[in-house]
Amino acid sequence: MTAPVILWFRRDLRLADQPALAAAVASGAPVIPVFILDDDTPKHRKMGAASRWWLHHSLMALDADLRGLGSRLILRSGKSDEILNALAAETGASAVHCIRHYEPWWRNAEKAVVNALPKGCELVCHDGNYLLPAGSVTTGSGGQYKIYTPFMRALWQHMPPAVPLASPTAVTVPDTWPDSENLGDWNLLPTKPDWSGGMSEMWTPGEKGAQARLAAFDDKAQYYDEKRNLPSVEGSSFLSPHLHFGEISPAACWHATMRAGGSVDVFLKELVWRDYAQNVIVQFPEYGAKNARDAFDKLPWRDLSDPAVMADFVAWTKGRTGYPIVDAGMRQLWATGWMHNRVRMITASFLIKHLLIDWREGEKWFWDTLVDADYGSNSVNWQWTAGTGVDSNMFVRIMAPLSQSEKFDAARYIREWVPELAELQEPAIHDPDEFGARPKSYPRKVIGHKAARERALKAHEAVKG
Ligand code: FAD
């Protein structure tokens, strides 16, 4: 009997355009697909609660898809290197195939797996979750890009990406399957209370759900540039959690969007942001925890151990700041695990500049509540908004949430997510306090825009000094 090969799934939970699966199948050996719930590897950033909900459903979908090919998914939990070593020893596997990931903990885990595998079993890493492997697009002198625009231009020279691989039609299976843990025992779903109702309504985790989202975007792609900034309109692709969990490849998204036709470059450039974020965390593995600009270490953030500051933070998380656009966004996030990109920028800027609370607190909240929580994309966008990043907006450019709300026509969005304001008309709905139209059930602004702006600019003096 030929020695089997192990297929190590992480956040690449698909069968189509999955080069590790394709290589495992091409080897002709029996394939043992495994997913390891790894909360144990040192410095591994544990998945947030919304991501765990997604993972549960995505693993169910992957197992069902594998069963459609006569195969199945083996589940194990623990440190990746120890589990893979044990599984390889137990099955006599000759190789472990996986897709390469760039989070610092996954890069460390890959190194640990190489050292841990029994003799005769090798780790084979493939590329496939990004348009190009992180680190492969270099400057003329061979260095790494730190700024998005030149990175995007350089990457663009290598596009389109390779044509996506089809799903295999058959997978060779082993004579006997190794033991698997039960998904239900992992307790990935919330109970007491179960807050996942809104997420179940909005999302279908898994490869089929991803393909349906992509197909639905076909007709919208050419209007993306016009509509993507309007939170009241479904103008973007809603592909982010599917891309994060690798239920669809960016190459598949690229080619499908090109086929849809029209002017789609703006959308494709957003996909490049995803690659850019991975390139940043490869260069700065601590990007989620450390200001890229050291001068910002001096910024006097308000202290969360002060109950008044904590109350402001809680008001932000619960969508009760008295700024309708901010509150709508934070409630959309809580209910669905997703927030419109423009509103992510507004809510993040509000926490950092209006409330003068450290961006890392916001990054952690998003990490826990987003279904697309992604170490690279989340930290790069938070540092961009805070002005602390290698490529970022300037701290002193302070977004005015109320005029952003008017400019991007958010009235319908606010009515949907802040029902207390549903009866208000424009312009009062954008700023009920100012127009004397605030219902009793809706909070006063936690701080006025002018006062907040002055406080933020004063705090920034410490950075300049
Ligand atoms: P579309 O507009 O349809 O874009 C297509 C795809 O391109 C997205 O699915 C995503 O994979 C990628 N993309 C688009 N914009 C960005 C961007 N600015 N940075 C990186 N990739 C991008 N995105 C995440 O996937 N995970 C995160 O944890 C995350 N955190 C964020 C935090 C903040 C403070 C901000 C301002 C943005 C964050 N984003 C994050 C980026 C962006 O908001 C989402 O990717 C986008 O809203 C997802 O919706 P969509 O799939 O409809 O995007």
Coordinates of C-alpha atoms and ligand atoms in Angstrom, one line a residue:
M1 CA 0.0 0.0 0.0
T2 CA 1.4 3.4 -1.0
A3 CA 2.2 5.7 2.0
P4 CA -0.6 8.3 2.4
V5 CA 0.0 12.0 2.4
I6 CA -1.6 14.5 4.8
L7 CA -3.4 17.6 3.6
W8 CA -3.2 20.2 6.4
F9 CA -6.0 22.7 6.1
R10 CA -5.9 26.0 7.9
R11 CA -7.6 29.0 6.4
D12 CA -7.7 27.6 2.9
L13 CA -11.0 25.7 3.4
R14 CA -11.9 24.9 -0.2
L15 CA -11.5 22.3 -2.9
A16 CA -11.2 24.5 -6.0
D17 CA -7.9 26.3 -6.8
Q18 CA -6.4 24.6 -3.7
P19 CA -2.8 23.8 -4.8
A20 CA -2.0 21.7 -1.7
L21 CA -5.0 19.5 -2.4
A22 CA -4.1 19.4 -6.1
A23 CA -0.6 18.3 -5.3
A24 CA -1.8 15.7 -2.7
V25 CA -4.2 14.2 -5.3
A26 CA -1.5 14.3 -8.1
S27 CA 0.8 12.3 -5.9
G28 CA -1.5 9.3 -6.4
A29 CA -1.3 8.5 -2.7
P30 CA -4.2 8.2 -0.3
V31 CA -5.0 11.6 1.1
I32 CA -5.8 12.3 4.7
P33 CA -7.3 15.8 5.1
V34 CA -6.9 17.2 8.5
F35 CA -7.8 20.5 10.3
I36 CA -6.2 21.3 13.6
L37 CA -7.7 23.6 16.1
D38 CA -4.5 25.2 17.4
D39 CA -5.0 27.4 20.4
D40 CA -1.9 26.0 22.0
T41 CA 1.1 27.0 19.9
P42 CA 2.9 29.8 21.9
K43 CA 2.0 33.3 20.7
H44 CA -0.8 31.9 18.5
R45 CA -3.5 34.5 18.4
K46 CA -6.6 32.7 19.4
M47 CA -9.5 33.3 16.9
G48 CA -12.2 35.7 18.0
A49 CA -15.7 34.6 18.8
A50 CA -17.3 35.6 15.5
S51 CA -14.5 33.8 13.6
R52 CA -15.1 30.7 15.7
W53 CA -18.7 30.7 14.7
W54 CA -17.7 31.0 11.0
L55 CA -15.1 28.3 11.4
H56 CA -17.6 25.8 12.8
H57 CA -19.9 26.2 9.8
S58 CA -17.0 26.3 7.3
L59 CA -15.6 23.0 8.6
M60 CA -19.0 21.4 8.3
A61 CA -19.2 22.6 4.7
L62 CA -15.7 21.4 3.9
D63 CA -16.4 17.9 5.4
A64 CA -19.6 17.6 3.4
D65 CA -17.8 18.7 0.2
L66 CA -15.0 16.1 0.8
R67 CA -17.6 13.4 1.5
G68 CA -19.0 14.2 -1.9
L69 CA -15.7 13.0 -3.3
G70 CA -15.7 9.9 -1.0
S71 CA -13.3 11.5 1.4
R72 CA -13.7 13.2 4.8
L73 CA -12.1 15.7 7.2
I74 CA -10.2 14.6 10.2
L75 CA -10.3 17.0 13.2
R76 CA -7.7 17.2 15.9
S77 CA -6.9 19.9 18.4
G78 CA -3.6 20.9 20.0
K79 CA -0.2 22.2 18.9
S80 CA 0.1 21.9 15.1
D81 CA 3.7 20.4 15.2
E82 CA 2.8 17.8 17.8
I83 CA -0.5 16.8 16.2
L84 CA 1.1 16.5 12.7
N85 CA 4.0 14.5 14.1
A86 CA 1.7 12.1 15.8
L87 CA -0.6 11.8 12.8
A88 CA 2.3 11.2 10.4
A89 CA 3.8 8.6 12.7
E90 CA 0.5 6.9 13.1
T91 CA -0.4 6.7 9.4
G92 CA 3.2 6.4 8.0
A93 CA 2.6 9.5 5.8
S94 CA 5.3 10.5 3.4
A95 CA 4.4 14.1 3.2
V96 CA 2.3 16.9 4.6
H97 CA 0.9 19.3 2.0
C98 CA -0.3 22.7 3.0
I99 CA -0.8 26.3 1.7
R100 CA 1.6 28.8 3.1
H101 CA 0.3 31.4 5.6
Y102 CA 2.0 34.6 6.8
E103 CA 0.7 35.3 10.2
P104 CA 3.8 35.2 12.5
W105 CA 2.4 32.3 14.5
W106 CA 1.8 30.2 11.3
R107 CA 5.3 30.9 10.0
N108 CA 6.6 29.7 13.3
A109 CA 4.3 26.7 13.3
E110 CA 5.5 25.8 9.8
K111 CA 9.1 25.8 11.0
A112 CA 8.2 23.8 14.1
V113 CA 6.4 21.2 11.9
V114 CA 9.5 20.8 9.6
N115 CA 11.5 19.9 12.7
A116 CA 8.8 17.7 14.3
L117 CA 7.9 15.4 11.4
P118 CA 9.2 11.9 11.6
K119 CA 12.0 10.9 9.2
G120 CA 10.9 10.3 5.7
C121 CA 7.9 12.7 6.0
E122 CA 8.4 16.2 4.6
L123 CA 6.3 19.4 4.8
V124 CA 5.5 20.8 1.3
C125 CA 4.2 24.4 1.4
H126 CA 2.3 25.7 -1.6
D127 CA 1.2 29.2 -2.5
G128 CA -2.4 30.0 -3.3
N129 CA -4.2 32.2 -0.8
Y130 CA -2.9 35.5 -2.3
L131 CA -2.4 36.9 -5.8
L132 CA 1.3 36.5 -5.3
P133 CA 3.4 35.0 -2.5
A134 CA 4.1 37.6 0.2
G135 CA 7.7 38.9 -0.2
S136 CA 7.9 38.0 -3.9
V137 CA 7.2 41.5 -5.3
T138 CA 10.4 43.5 -4.7
T139 CA 11.7 47.0 -5.5
G140 CA 14.3 47.5 -8.2
S141 CA 17.0 47.0 -5.6
G142 CA 15.5 43.8 -4.3
G143 CA 13.9 45.4 -1.1
Q144 CA 10.4 45.1 0.2
Y145 CA 7.7 47.7 -0.4
K146 CA 6.3 49.4 2.6
I147 CA 3.9 51.8 0.8
Y148 CA 0.7 50.5 -0.9
T149 CA 0.7 52.4 -4.2
P150 CA 4.2 51.4 -5.5
F151 CA 3.5 47.9 -4.2
M152 CA 0.3 47.7 -6.2
R153 CA 1.9 49.1 -9.3
A154 CA 4.7 46.5 -9.1
L155 CA 2.3 43.6 -8.4
W156 CA 0.1 44.7 -11.3
Q157 CA 2.9 44.0 -13.7
H158 CA 2.5 40.3 -12.8
M159 CA -1.3 40.2 -13.3
P160 CA -3.5 38.4 -14.2
P161 CA -2.9 35.7 -11.7
A162 CA -2.6 32.1 -12.9
V163 CA -5.9 30.5 -14.1
P164 CA -7.6 28.8 -11.1
L165 CA -7.3 25.1 -10.8
A166 CA -10.6 23.1 -10.9
S167 CA -11.7 21.0 -7.9
P168 CA -10.5 17.4 -8.1
T169 CA -13.2 14.9 -9.3
A170 CA -11.8 12.1 -7.1
V171 CA -9.5 11.8 -4.1
T172 CA -7.8 8.5 -3.2
V173 CA -8.7 7.5 0.4
P174 CA -6.8 5.4 2.9
D175 CA -8.0 1.9 3.9
T176 CA -8.6 3.0 7.4
W177 CA -9.2 6.5 8.7
P178 CA -7.3 7.9 11.7
D179 CA -9.5 9.0 14.6
S180 CA -11.2 12.3 14.5
E181 CA -12.5 14.6 17.2
N182 CA -16.1 15.8 17.1
L183 CA -16.7 19.3 15.8
G184 CA -19.5 19.8 18.4
D185 CA -17.0 19.1 21.2
W186 CA -14.9 22.2 20.2
N187 CA -17.7 24.5 21.4
L188 CA -17.0 27.0 18.6
L189 CA -20.7 28.2 18.6
P190 CA -21.9 30.7 21.1
T191 CA -24.5 29.6 23.7
K192 CA -26.0 31.4 26.6
P193 CA -26.6 33.7 24.9
D194 CA -26.5 32.6 21.3
W195 CA -25.8 35.9 19.6
S196 CA -25.3 34.4 16.1
G197 CA -28.8 34.8 14.7
G198 CA -28.0 37.9 12.6
M199 CA -24.8 36.1 11.3
S200 CA -26.8 33.0 10.3
E201 CA -29.2 35.2 8.4
M202 CA -26.6 37.0 6.4
W203 CA -23.9 34.4 5.7
T204 CA -23.4 30.9 4.3
P205 CA -19.9 29.9 5.3
G206 CA -18.2 27.4 3.1
E207 CA -17.1 27.2 -0.5
K208 CA -20.6 27.1 -2.0
G209 CA -21.5 30.2 -0.1
A210 CA -18.3 31.9 -1.4
Q211 CA -19.1 31.0 -5.0
A212 CA -22.7 32.3 -4.6
R213 CA -21.3 35.6 -3.3
L214 CA -18.9 35.9 -6.2
A215 CA -21.7 35.0 -8.7
A216 CA -24.0 37.6 -7.1
F217 CA -21.2 40.2 -7.5
D218 CA -21.0 39.6 -11.3
D219 CA -23.7 42.1 -12.1
K220 CA -22.5 44.6 -9.5
A221 CA -18.8 44.7 -10.3
Q222 CA -19.0 47.4 -12.9
Y223 CA -20.8 49.8 -10.5
Y224 CA -18.4 49.0 -7.6
D225 CA -16.4 52.3 -8.0
E226 CA -19.6 54.3 -7.9
K227 CA -21.3 52.5 -5.0
R228 CA -18.7 51.0 -2.8
N229 CA -18.6 54.0 -0.4
L230 CA -22.3 54.2 0.2
P231 CA -23.2 52.2 3.3
S232 CA -27.0 52.3 2.4
V233 CA -26.3 50.3 -0.8
E234 CA -24.9 46.8 -1.2
G235 CA -22.2 47.9 -3.5
S236 CA -19.3 45.8 -2.5
S237 CA -18.7 42.0 -2.9
F238 CA -19.1 40.7 0.7
L239 CA -16.4 38.3 0.0
S240 CA -14.1 39.2 2.9
P241 CA -14.8 36.3 5.3
H242 CA -14.8 33.8 2.4
L243 CA -11.4 35.2 1.3
H244 CA -10.1 35.2 4.9
F245 CA -11.0 31.6 5.5
G246 CA -9.8 30.7 2.0
E247 CA -13.1 29.4 0.8
I248 CA -12.4 31.0 -2.5
S249 CA -9.1 32.1 -4.0
P250 CA -8.3 35.7 -4.9
A251 CA -7.3 34.4 -8.4
A252 CA -10.8 33.0 -8.8
C253 CA -12.2 36.4 -7.8
W254 CA -9.9 38.2 -10.2
H255 CA -10.7 36.1 -13.2
A256 CA -14.5 36.1 -12.5
T257 CA -14.6 39.8 -12.1
M258 CA -12.6 40.3 -15.3
R259 CA -15.0 38.1 -17.2
A260 CA -17.9 40.1 -15.8
G261 CA -16.5 43.1 -17.7
G262 CA -16.8 46.8 -17.3
S263 CA -14.5 49.0 -15.3
V264 CA -13.3 46.7 -12.5
D265 CA -9.8 48.0 -11.8
V266 CA -10.9 49.7 -8.6
F267 CA -12.2 46.4 -7.2
L268 CA -9.1 44.5 -8.3
K269 CA -7.0 47.2 -6.5
E270 CA -8.9 46.4 -3.3
L271 CA -7.9 42.8 -3.6
V272 CA -4.3 44.0 -3.9
W273 CA -4.7 45.7 -0.4
R274 CA -5.2 42.2 0.9
D275 CA -1.8 41.1 -0.5
Y276 CA -0.2 44.3 0.7
A277 CA -1.3 43.6 4.2
Q278 CA 0.4 40.2 4.2
N279 CA 3.6 41.9 2.9
V280 CA 3.5 44.3 5.8
I281 CA 3.1 41.6 8.5
V282 CA 5.9 39.6 7.0
Q283 CA 8.2 42.6 7.4
F284 CA 6.6 43.7 10.8
P285 CA 5.3 40.6 12.5
E286 CA 4.2 42.6 15.5
Y287 CA 2.1 45.0 13.5
G288 CA -1.0 44.1 15.5
A289 CA 0.5 45.2 18.7
K290 CA 3.2 47.8 18.0
N291 CA 3.2 51.2 16.5
A292 CA 5.2 51.2 13.2
R293 CA 6.1 54.8 13.9
D294 CA 7.9 54.8 17.3
A295 CA 7.1 58.5 17.9
F296 CA 3.5 57.5 18.6
D297 CA 4.6 55.5 21.6
K298 CA 4.5 58.9 23.3
L299 CA 0.9 59.7 22.5
P300 CA -1.0 60.1 25.8
W301 CA -3.9 57.8 25.1
R302 CA -6.8 58.0 27.6
D303 CA -6.5 55.3 30.2
L304 CA -9.1 52.5 30.1
S305 CA -8.7 51.8 33.8
D306 CA -10.4 55.1 34.4
P307 CA -14.2 54.3 34.6
A308 CA -15.2 57.3 32.5
V309 CA -12.9 56.2 29.7
M310 CA -14.1 52.7 30.0
A311 CA -17.7 54.0 29.7
D312 CA -16.8 55.7 26.5
F313 CA -15.2 52.6 25.2
V314 CA -18.3 50.5 26.1
A315 CA -20.5 53.1 24.4
W316 CA -18.5 52.7 21.2
T317 CA -18.7 48.9 21.3
K318 CA -22.4 49.0 21.9
G319 CA -23.2 51.7 19.3
R320 CA -24.3 54.3 21.9
T321 CA -22.0 57.2 21.2
G322 CA -24.7 59.7 20.1
Y323 CA -23.1 59.8 16.6
P324 CA -25.6 57.9 14.4
I325 CA -23.2 56.8 11.7
V326 CA -20.8 55.4 14.3
D327 CA -23.6 53.7 16.2
A328 CA -25.1 52.2 13.1
G329 CA -21.7 50.7 12.1
M330 CA -21.0 49.3 15.5
R331 CA -24.4 47.7 15.7
Q332 CA -24.1 46.3 12.2
L333 CA -20.8 44.7 13.3
W334 CA -22.4 43.2 16.5
A335 CA -25.4 41.8 14.6
T336 CA -23.8 40.5 11.5
G337 CA -20.0 40.2 12.1
W338 CA -19.3 42.6 9.3
M339 CA -19.2 46.3 8.7
H340 CA -19.2 48.5 5.6
N341 CA -15.6 49.6 4.7
R342 CA -16.3 53.3 4.8
V343 CA -18.0 52.9 8.2
R344 CA -15.1 50.9 9.5
M345 CA -12.9 53.9 8.7
I346 CA -15.3 56.3 10.5
T347 CA -15.8 54.1 13.6
A348 CA -12.1 53.4 13.9
S349 CA -11.2 57.1 13.5
F350 CA -13.8 57.9 16.1
L351 CA -12.4 55.6 18.7
I352 CA -8.8 56.8 18.1
K353 CA -9.3 60.5 17.7
H354 CA -12.7 61.5 19.2
L355 CA -12.3 59.2 22.2
L356 CA -8.5 59.2 22.2
I357 CA -8.4 55.5 23.0
D358 CA -5.5 53.4 21.8
W359 CA -6.1 51.9 18.3
R360 CA -5.0 48.5 19.7
E361 CA -8.2 48.3 21.8
G362 CA -10.3 48.8 18.7
E363 CA -8.2 46.3 16.8
K364 CA -8.9 43.7 19.5
W365 CA -12.6 44.5 19.5
F366 CA -12.7 44.0 15.7
W367 CA -10.7 40.8 16.0
D368 CA -13.3 39.4 18.3
T369 CA -16.4 40.5 16.5
L370 CA -15.6 40.5 12.7
V371 CA -16.3 37.3 10.8
D372 CA -13.5 38.4 8.4
A373 CA -11.0 39.3 11.3
D374 CA -7.7 39.0 9.6
Y375 CA -4.4 39.7 11.4
G376 CA -2.8 41.5 8.3
S377 CA -5.8 43.4 7.0
N378 CA -7.1 44.4 10.5
S379 CA -3.8 45.7 11.9
V380 CA -2.8 47.4 8.6
N381 CA -6.1 49.2 8.5
W382 CA -6.1 50.2 12.2
Q383 CA -2.6 51.5 11.9
W384 CA -3.5 53.3 8.7
T385 CA -6.4 55.1 10.4
A386 CA -4.3 55.9 13.5
G387 CA -1.5 57.4 11.5
T388 CA 0.9 55.1 13.2
G389 CA 1.5 52.7 10.3
V390 CA 4.3 52.5 7.7
D391 CA 1.7 53.7 5.2
S392 CA -1.0 55.7 6.8
N393 CA -3.3 58.6 7.0
M394 CA -2.0 61.5 9.1
F395 CA -3.2 61.5 12.7
V396 CA -4.1 65.2 12.4
R397 CA -6.6 64.5 9.6
I398 CA -9.6 64.0 11.8
M399 CA -12.7 62.6 10.1
A400 CA -15.9 64.5 10.9
P401 CA -18.4 61.6 11.4
L402 CA -21.4 63.8 10.8
S403 CA -20.3 65.3 7.5
Q404 CA -19.1 61.8 6.4
S405 CA -22.6 60.6 7.1
E406 CA -24.2 63.2 4.9
K407 CA -21.6 63.0 2.2
F408 CA -22.0 59.2 1.8
D409 CA -25.8 59.3 2.1
A410 CA -26.1 57.1 5.2
A411 CA -29.7 57.9 6.2
R412 CA -31.1 54.6 5.1
Y413 CA -28.2 52.7 6.7
I414 CA -28.8 54.6 10.0
R415 CA -32.6 53.8 9.9
E416 CA -31.8 50.2 9.5
W417 CA -29.3 49.9 12.3
V418 CA -30.5 52.5 14.8
P419 CA -34.2 52.0 14.9
E420 CA -34.7 54.7 17.5
L421 CA -33.9 57.2 14.8
A422 CA -36.0 55.6 12.0
E423 CA -38.6 58.3 12.0
L424 CA -36.1 61.2 11.6
Q425 CA -35.6 62.8 8.2
E426 CA -32.5 64.4 6.7
P427 CA -30.5 66.3 7.8
A428 CA -31.6 65.7 11.5
I429 CA -30.9 61.9 11.2
H430 CA -27.2 62.6 10.8
D431 CA -27.0 64.8 13.9
P432 CA -30.1 64.6 16.1
D433 CA -28.6 66.6 18.9
E434 CA -27.8 69.5 16.7
F435 CA -31.3 69.7 15.3
G436 CA -33.0 69.2 18.6
A437 CA -34.5 66.0 17.3
R438 CA -33.0 63.4 19.6
P439 CA -35.5 60.9 20.9
K440 CA -35.1 60.2 24.6
S441 CA -34.1 56.6 23.9
Y442 CA -31.1 57.7 21.9
P443 CA -28.0 58.9 23.9
R444 CA -26.4 62.4 23.8
K445 CA -23.1 62.7 22.0
V446 CA -20.3 61.4 24.3
I447 CA -18.2 64.4 23.3
G448 CA -18.8 67.2 20.8
H449 CA -16.8 67.1 17.6
K450 CA -15.0 70.4 18.2
A451 CA -13.9 69.5 21.7
A452 CA -12.8 66.0 20.6
R453 CA -10.8 67.5 17.7
E454 CA -9.0 69.9 20.0
R455 CA -8.2 67.2 22.6
A456 CA -6.8 64.9 19.9
L457 CA -4.6 67.7 18.3
K458 CA -3.3 68.6 21.8
A459 CA -2.5 64.9 22.5
H460 CA -0.7 64.8 19.2
E461 CA 1.7 67.6 20.3
A462 CA 3.5 64.9 22.4
V463 CA 4.3 62.9 19.2
K464 CA 5.6 66.0 17.4
G465 CA 7.7 66.9 20.4
Ligands
FAD1 P1 -14.9 44.7 -1.2 O1 -14.9 46.1 -1.2 O2 -15.8 43.9 -2.1 O3 -13.4 44.3 -1.6 C1 -13.0 43.0 -2.0 C2 -12.0 42.3 -1.2 O4 -10.8 43.1 -1.1 C3 -12.4 42.2 0.3 O5 -13.3 41.1 0.5 C4 -11.1 42.1 1.0 O6 -10.6 40.8 1.0 C5 -10.2 43.0 0.1 N1 -10.1 44.4 0.7 C6 -10.9 45.4 0.4 N2 -10.5 46.5 1.1 C7 -9.5 46.2 1.8 C8 -8.6 46.8 2.8 N3 -8.8 48.1 3.1 N4 -7.6 46.1 3.4 C9 -7.4 44.8 3.1 N5 -8.2 44.1 2.2 C10 -9.2 44.8 1.6 N6 -10.7 43.5 5.9 C11 -10.6 42.2 6.2 O7 -10.7 41.3 5.4 N7 -10.4 41.8 7.5 C12 -10.2 42.7 8.6 O8 -10.0 42.2 9.7 C13 -10.4 44.0 8.3 N8 -10.3 45.0 9.2 C14 -10.4 46.3 8.9 C15 -10.3 47.2 9.9 C16 -10.5 48.6 9.7 C17 -10.3 49.6 10.8 C18 -10.7 49.0 8.4 C19 -10.9 50.5 8.0 C20 -10.9 48.1 7.3 C21 -10.7 46.7 7.6 N9 -10.8 45.7 6.6 C22 -10.6 44.4 6.9 C23 -10.9 46.1 5.2 C24 -12.3 46.3 4.5 O9 -13.1 47.1 5.3 C25 -12.9 44.9 4.3 O10 -12.1 44.0 3.6 C26 -14.2 45.1 3.4 O11 -15.1 46.0 4.0 C27 -14.9 43.8 3.2 O12 -16.1 43.9 2.5 P2 -16.2 43.3 1.0 O13 -15.7 41.9 1.0 O14 -17.5 43.7 0.5 O15 -15.1 44.2 0.3

